[in-house]
PDB file of C-alpha atoms in Angstrom:
ATOM      1  CA  UNK A   1     -50.951-190.550 183.389  1.00 39.00           C
ATOM      2  CA  UNK A   2     -50.361-187.574 185.770  1.00 38.00           C
ATOM      3  CA  UNK A   3     -46.779-187.780 184.962  1.00 41.00           C
ATOM      4  CA  UNK A   4     -46.658-188.289 181.939  1.00 40.00           C
ATOM      5  CA  UNK A   5     -49.240-184.947 181.855  1.00 41.00           C
ATOM      6  CA  UNK A   6     -46.758-183.097 184.313  1.00 42.00           C
ATOM      7  CA  UNK A   7     -43.336-184.492 182.423  1.00 47.00           C
ATOM      8  CA  UNK A   8     -45.163-183.022 178.634  1.00 46.00           C
ATOM      9  CA  UNK A   9     -45.256-179.376 179.809  1.00 45.00           C
ATOM     10  CA  UNK A  10     -43.805-177.232 182.648  1.00 49.00           C
ATOM     11  CA  UNK A  11     -45.407-174.020 182.261  1.00 47.00           C
ATOM     12  CA  UNK A  12     -48.133-175.330 180.836  1.00 46.00           C
ATOM     13  CA  UNK A  13     -50.166-176.715 184.608  1.00 50.00           C
ATOM     14  CA  UNK A  14     -53.576-178.601 184.290  1.00 55.00           C
ATOM     15  CA  UNK A  15     -56.006-177.855 181.340  1.00 62.00           C
ATOM     16  CA  UNK A  16     -53.448-177.329 178.828  1.00 60.00           C
ATOM     17  CA  UNK A  17     -50.333-179.946 179.388  1.00 54.00           C
ATOM     18  CA  UNK A  18     -53.031-181.929 178.642  1.00 56.00           C
ATOM     19  CA  UNK A  19     -53.718-180.769 175.081  1.00 55.00           C
ATOM     20  CA  UNK A  20     -49.692-180.666 175.029  1.00 53.00           C
ATOM     21  CA  UNK A  21     -49.626-184.324 175.844  1.00 50.00           C
ATOM     22  CA  UNK A  22     -52.880-185.122 173.703  1.00 51.00           C
ATOM     23  CA  UNK A  23     -51.367-182.599 170.829  1.00 53.00           C
ATOM     24  CA  UNK A  24     -47.844-184.837 171.304  1.00 50.00           C
ATOM     25  CA  UNK A  25     -50.027-188.653 171.242  1.00 49.00           C
ATOM     26  CA  UNK A  26     -51.419-187.402 168.084  1.00 51.00           C
ATOM     27  CA  UNK A  27     -48.291-186.612 166.475  1.00 48.00           C
ATOM     28  CA  UNK A  28     -47.165-189.939 167.817  1.00 47.00           C
ATOM     29  CA  UNK A  29     -49.642-191.829 165.909  1.00 48.00           C
ATOM     30  CA  UNK A  30     -49.002-189.956 162.753  1.00 47.00           C
ATOM     31  CA  UNK A  31     -45.215-190.568 163.027  1.00 46.00           C
ATOM     32  CA  UNK A  32     -45.944-194.484 163.407  1.00 47.00           C
ATOM     33  CA  UNK A  33     -48.375-194.857 160.316  1.00 50.00           C
ATOM     34  CA  UNK A  34     -46.431-192.838 157.729  1.00 62.00           C
ATOM     35  CA  UNK A  35     -45.121-195.250 155.300  1.00 70.00           C
ATOM     36  CA  UNK A  36     -40.909-195.528 155.172  1.00 78.00           C
ATOM     37  CA  UNK A  37     -40.899-195.681 151.474  1.00 81.00           C
ATOM     38  CA  UNK A  38     -42.827-194.958 147.857  1.00 82.00           C
ATOM     39  CA  UNK A  39     -44.112-198.295 147.559  1.00 85.00           C
ATOM     40  CA  UNK A  40     -44.930-201.840 149.916  1.00 87.00           C
ATOM     41  CA  UNK A  41     -41.757-203.317 147.936  1.00 89.00           C
ATOM     42  CA  UNK A  42     -39.614-200.481 149.427  1.00 90.00           C
ATOM     43  CA  UNK A  43     -40.699-200.299 152.543  1.00 89.00           C
ATOM     44  CA  UNK A  44     -40.405-203.960 152.966  1.00 91.00           C
ATOM     45  CA  UNK A  45     -36.773-203.568 151.897  1.00 93.00           C
ATOM     46  CA  UNK A  46     -36.558-200.787 154.129  1.00 92.00           C
ATOM     47  CA  UNK A  47     -37.497-203.284 157.208  1.00 91.00           C
ATOM     48  CA  UNK A  48     -35.603-206.475 156.230  1.00 93.00           C
ATOM     49  CA  UNK A  49     -32.848-203.980 156.741  1.00 94.00           C
ATOM     50  CA  UNK A  50     -33.539-202.292 159.859  1.00 91.00           C
ATOM     51  CA  UNK A  51     -34.352-205.075 161.131  1.00 94.00           C
ATOM     52  CA  UNK A  52     -31.041-207.131 160.243  1.00 94.00           C
ATOM     53  CA  UNK A  53     -28.741-204.437 160.993  1.00 92.00           C
ATOM     54  CA  UNK A  54     -30.598-204.315 164.903  1.00 92.00           C
ATOM     55  CA  UNK A  55     -30.039-207.965 164.514  1.00 93.00           C
ATOM     56  CA  UNK A  56     -25.775-207.807 163.361  1.00 92.00           C
ATOM     57  CA  UNK A  57     -25.011-205.272 165.782  1.00 88.00           C
ATOM     58  CA  UNK A  58     -26.333-208.237 168.735  1.00 90.00           C
ATOM     59  CA  UNK A  59     -23.230-210.255 168.042  1.00 88.00           C
ATOM     60  CA  UNK A  60     -19.067-209.262 167.474  1.00 86.00           C
ATOM     61  CA  UNK A  61     -18.249-207.704 164.651  1.00 79.00           C
ATOM     62  CA  UNK A  62     -16.483-210.289 162.172  1.00 81.00           C
ATOM     63  CA  UNK A  63     -18.686-212.948 163.772  1.00 88.00           C
ATOM     64  CA  UNK A  64     -20.216-215.510 161.039  1.00 89.00           C
ATOM     65  CA  UNK A  65     -23.553-214.395 161.853  1.00 91.00           C
ATOM     66  CA  UNK A  66     -23.372-210.304 161.972  1.00 91.00           C
ATOM     67  CA  UNK A  67     -21.709-210.956 158.456  1.00 92.00           C
ATOM     68  CA  UNK A  68     -25.085-212.957 157.444  1.00 94.00           C
ATOM     69  CA  UNK A  69     -27.354-210.172 158.374  1.00 95.00           C
ATOM     70  CA  UNK A  70     -24.781-207.459 157.856  1.00 95.00           C
ATOM     71  CA  UNK A  71     -24.745-208.741 153.974  1.00 96.00           C
ATOM     72  CA  UNK A  72     -28.803-208.763 154.249  1.00 96.00           C
ATOM     73  CA  UNK A  73     -29.159-205.659 155.461  1.00 96.00           C
ATOM     74  CA  UNK A  74     -27.016-204.512 153.045  1.00 96.00           C
ATOM     75  CA  UNK A  75     -28.674-205.508 149.867  1.00 97.00           C
ATOM     76  CA  UNK A  76     -32.329-204.331 151.091  1.00 96.00           C
ATOM     77  CA  UNK A  77     -30.965-201.175 151.778  1.00 96.00           C
ATOM     78  CA  UNK A  78     -29.176-201.210 147.843  1.00 96.00           C
ATOM     79  CA  UNK A  79     -32.275-202.630 147.068  1.00 96.00           C
ATOM     80  CA  UNK A  80     -34.542-199.943 147.918  1.00 95.00           C
ATOM     81  CA  UNK A  81     -31.891-197.152 147.230  1.00 95.00           C
ATOM     82  CA  UNK A  82     -31.924-198.240 143.433  1.00 95.00           C
ATOM     83  CA  UNK A  83     -36.163-198.368 143.873  1.00 95.00           C
ATOM     84  CA  UNK A  84     -36.485-194.802 146.042  1.00 95.00           C
ATOM     85  CA  UNK A  85     -32.452-192.920 145.194  1.00 95.00           C
ATOM     86  CA  UNK A  86     -33.848-189.884 146.633  1.00 95.00           C
ATOM     87  CA  UNK A  87     -35.352-191.689 149.810  1.00 95.00           C
ATOM     88  CA  UNK A  88     -33.220-190.399 152.692  1.00 95.00           C
ATOM     89  CA  UNK A  89     -33.477-193.500 154.997  1.00 94.00           C
ATOM     90  CA  UNK A  90     -31.946-196.304 152.876  1.00 95.00           C
ATOM     91  CA  UNK A  91     -29.328-193.747 151.738  1.00 97.00           C
ATOM     92  CA  UNK A  92     -28.763-193.797 155.999  1.00 96.00           C
ATOM     93  CA  UNK A  93     -29.000-197.418 156.618  1.00 95.00           C
ATOM     94  CA  UNK A  94     -26.337-197.846 154.121  1.00 96.00           C
ATOM     95  CA  UNK A  95     -24.244-195.150 156.744  1.00 96.00           C
ATOM     96  CA  UNK A  96     -24.868-197.985 158.695  1.00 94.00           C
ATOM     97  CA  UNK A  97     -24.218-201.179 157.043  1.00 95.00           C
ATOM     98  CA  UNK A  98     -20.535-199.368 155.690  1.00 96.00           C
ATOM     99  CA  UNK A  99     -19.601-198.140 159.538  1.00 94.00           C
ATOM    100  CA  UNK A 100     -20.223-201.675 160.425  1.00 92.00           C
ATOM    101  CA  UNK A 101     -18.313-203.077 157.924  1.00 93.00           C
ATOM    102  CA  UNK A 102     -15.437-200.828 158.402  1.00 94.00           C
ATOM    103  CA  UNK A 103     -14.996-201.768 161.876  1.00 92.00           C
ATOM    104  CA  UNK A 104     -15.076-205.452 161.353  1.00 92.00           C
ATOM    105  CA  UNK A 105     -11.704-204.964 158.659  1.00 94.00           C
ATOM    106  CA  UNK A 106     -10.357-202.724 161.677  1.00 94.00           C
ATOM    107  CA  UNK A 107     -10.930-205.575 163.687  1.00 91.00           C
ATOM    108  CA  UNK A 108      -9.376-208.331 161.025  1.00 92.00           C
ATOM    109  CA  UNK A 109      -6.145-205.794 160.447  1.00 95.00           C
ATOM    110  CA  UNK A 110      -7.100-204.533 157.093  1.00 96.00           C
ATOM    111  CA  UNK A 111      -7.142-200.799 157.672  1.00 96.00           C
ATOM    112  CA  UNK A 112      -6.854-199.857 153.713  1.00 98.00           C
ATOM    113  CA  UNK A 113     -10.735-202.309 153.103  1.00 97.00           C
ATOM    114  CA  UNK A 114     -12.091-200.042 156.195  1.00 96.00           C
ATOM    115  CA  UNK A 115     -11.288-196.722 154.997  1.00 97.00           C
ATOM    116  CA  UNK A 116     -13.076-197.583 152.297  1.00 98.00           C
ATOM    117  CA  UNK A 117     -15.641-198.686 154.246  1.00 97.00           C
ATOM    118  CA  UNK A 118     -15.560-195.509 155.960  1.00 97.00           C
ATOM    119  CA  UNK A 119     -15.592-193.500 153.249  1.00 98.00           C
ATOM    120  CA  UNK A 120     -18.783-194.922 151.706  1.00 97.00           C
ATOM    121  CA  UNK A 121     -20.107-194.319 154.789  1.00 97.00           C
ATOM    122  CA  UNK A 122     -19.604-190.866 154.686  1.00 98.00           C
ATOM    123  CA  UNK A 123     -20.550-190.089 151.204  1.00 98.00           C
ATOM    124  CA  UNK A 124     -24.009-192.272 152.133  1.00 97.00           C
ATOM    125  CA  UNK A 125     -24.405-190.303 155.416  1.00 97.00           C
ATOM    126  CA  UNK A 126     -23.668-187.267 153.186  1.00 98.00           C
ATOM    127  CA  UNK A 127     -26.794-187.803 151.349  1.00 97.00           C
ATOM    128  CA  UNK A 128     -28.669-189.201 153.887  1.00 97.00           C
ATOM    129  CA  UNK A 129     -29.132-185.819 155.354  1.00 97.00           C
ATOM    130  CA  UNK A 130     -29.044-184.024 151.982  1.00 97.00           C
ATOM    131  CA  UNK A 131     -32.395-185.936 151.567  1.00 97.00           C
ATOM    132  CA  UNK A 132     -34.025-185.702 155.319  1.00 96.00           C
ATOM    133  CA  UNK A 133     -37.106-184.095 154.082  1.00 94.00           C
ATOM    134  CA  UNK A 134     -38.305-187.482 152.456  1.00 92.00           C
ATOM    135  CA  UNK A 135     -38.085-188.767 156.623  1.00 89.00           C
ATOM    136  CA  UNK A 136     -41.608-188.157 158.099  1.00 84.00           C
ATOM    137  CA  UNK A 137     -39.728-189.476 161.726  1.00 83.00           C
ATOM    138  CA  UNK A 138     -38.591-186.602 163.401  1.00 85.00           C
ATOM    139  CA  UNK A 139     -36.374-188.549 166.047  1.00 85.00           C
ATOM    140  CA  UNK A 140     -34.596-190.296 162.883  1.00 88.00           C
ATOM    141  CA  UNK A 141     -33.978-186.732 161.311  1.00 92.00           C
ATOM    142  CA  UNK A 142     -32.154-185.300 163.912  1.00 93.00           C
ATOM    143  CA  UNK A 143     -30.464-188.715 164.571  1.00 93.00           C
ATOM    144  CA  UNK A 144     -28.672-188.930 161.315  1.00 94.00           C
ATOM    145  CA  UNK A 145     -28.301-185.397 161.338  1.00 96.00           C
ATOM    146  CA  UNK A 146     -25.990-185.994 164.819  1.00 95.00           C
ATOM    147  CA  UNK A 147     -24.065-188.845 162.849  1.00 95.00           C
ATOM    148  CA  UNK A 148     -23.332-186.804 160.305  1.00 97.00           C
ATOM    149  CA  UNK A 149     -22.161-183.712 162.307  1.00 97.00           C
ATOM    150  CA  UNK A 150     -19.887-186.589 164.249  1.00 95.00           C
ATOM    151  CA  UNK A 151     -18.743-189.252 161.409  1.00 95.00           C
ATOM    152  CA  UNK A 152     -18.968-186.711 158.737  1.00 96.00           C
ATOM    153  CA  UNK A 153     -18.392-183.101 159.966  1.00 97.00           C
ATOM    154  CA  UNK A 154     -16.193-183.740 162.872  1.00 96.00           C
ATOM    155  CA  UNK A 155     -18.356-181.493 165.017  1.00 96.00           C
ATOM    156  CA  UNK A 156     -19.167-183.195 168.119  1.00 95.00           C
ATOM    157  CA  UNK A 157     -21.003-180.293 169.968  1.00 96.00           C
ATOM    158  CA  UNK A 158     -23.566-179.822 166.764  1.00 96.00           C
ATOM    159  CA  UNK A 159     -23.492-183.851 167.480  1.00 95.00           C
ATOM    160  CA  UNK A 160     -24.240-183.886 170.966  1.00 95.00           C
ATOM    161  CA  UNK A 161     -26.923-181.152 170.593  1.00 95.00           C
ATOM    162  CA  UNK A 162     -29.142-183.096 168.365  1.00 93.00           C
ATOM    163  CA  UNK A 163     -28.384-186.249 170.294  1.00 91.00           C
ATOM    164  CA  UNK A 164     -29.413-184.370 173.363  1.00 91.00           C
ATOM    165  CA  UNK A 165     -32.444-183.753 171.627  1.00 90.00           C
ATOM    166  CA  UNK A 166     -33.217-186.453 171.168  1.00 86.00           C
ATOM    167  CA  UNK A 167     -34.684-186.775 174.530  1.00 84.00           C
ATOM    168  CA  UNK A 168     -37.060-184.383 174.317  1.00 80.00           C
ATOM    169  CA  UNK A 169     -40.593-185.174 173.808  1.00 69.00           C
ATOM    170  CA  UNK A 170     -41.257-183.513 170.477  1.00 69.00           C
ATOM    171  CA  UNK A 171     -39.215-186.434 168.779  1.00 66.00           C
ATOM    172  CA  UNK A 172     -41.283-189.337 169.383  1.00 59.00           C
ATOM    173  CA  UNK A 173     -39.019-192.443 169.138  1.00 58.00           C
TER     174      UNK A 173
END
């Protein structure tokens, strides 16, 4: 606990550091309990999409299991997007699905299909960033912006700044 307190503030010794740590913990609790969507059904679709994407990454691009999981993530994120078109999260998930599908198509030797997926990824990522105010998790917003700067705007310095920002204590999770 002492290390956490010291890490929470280099300039605030003692009681001030504890106060800052408690504020960070309260922010984390708020973030963790905030809903991802307006409706429980949409929330469930978003959770399915996130879980499927995470599991798909455990396999080689193009692996049959990966393809099935990407299809599940695609379907769930599209359902969430239909229900809540201004929610940034399904746009960001769609961008992740499209990126992984582009990788699969490049590996299969289909550059035209891969380019179509990359165009879809850029469109979805742009929509996610444009609607980022709907996301209550600061680190997720920062990650969306970093992905946007890297993959859409092609500004690696700004992307690196955002990715580095995600390691700060004010970026829970």
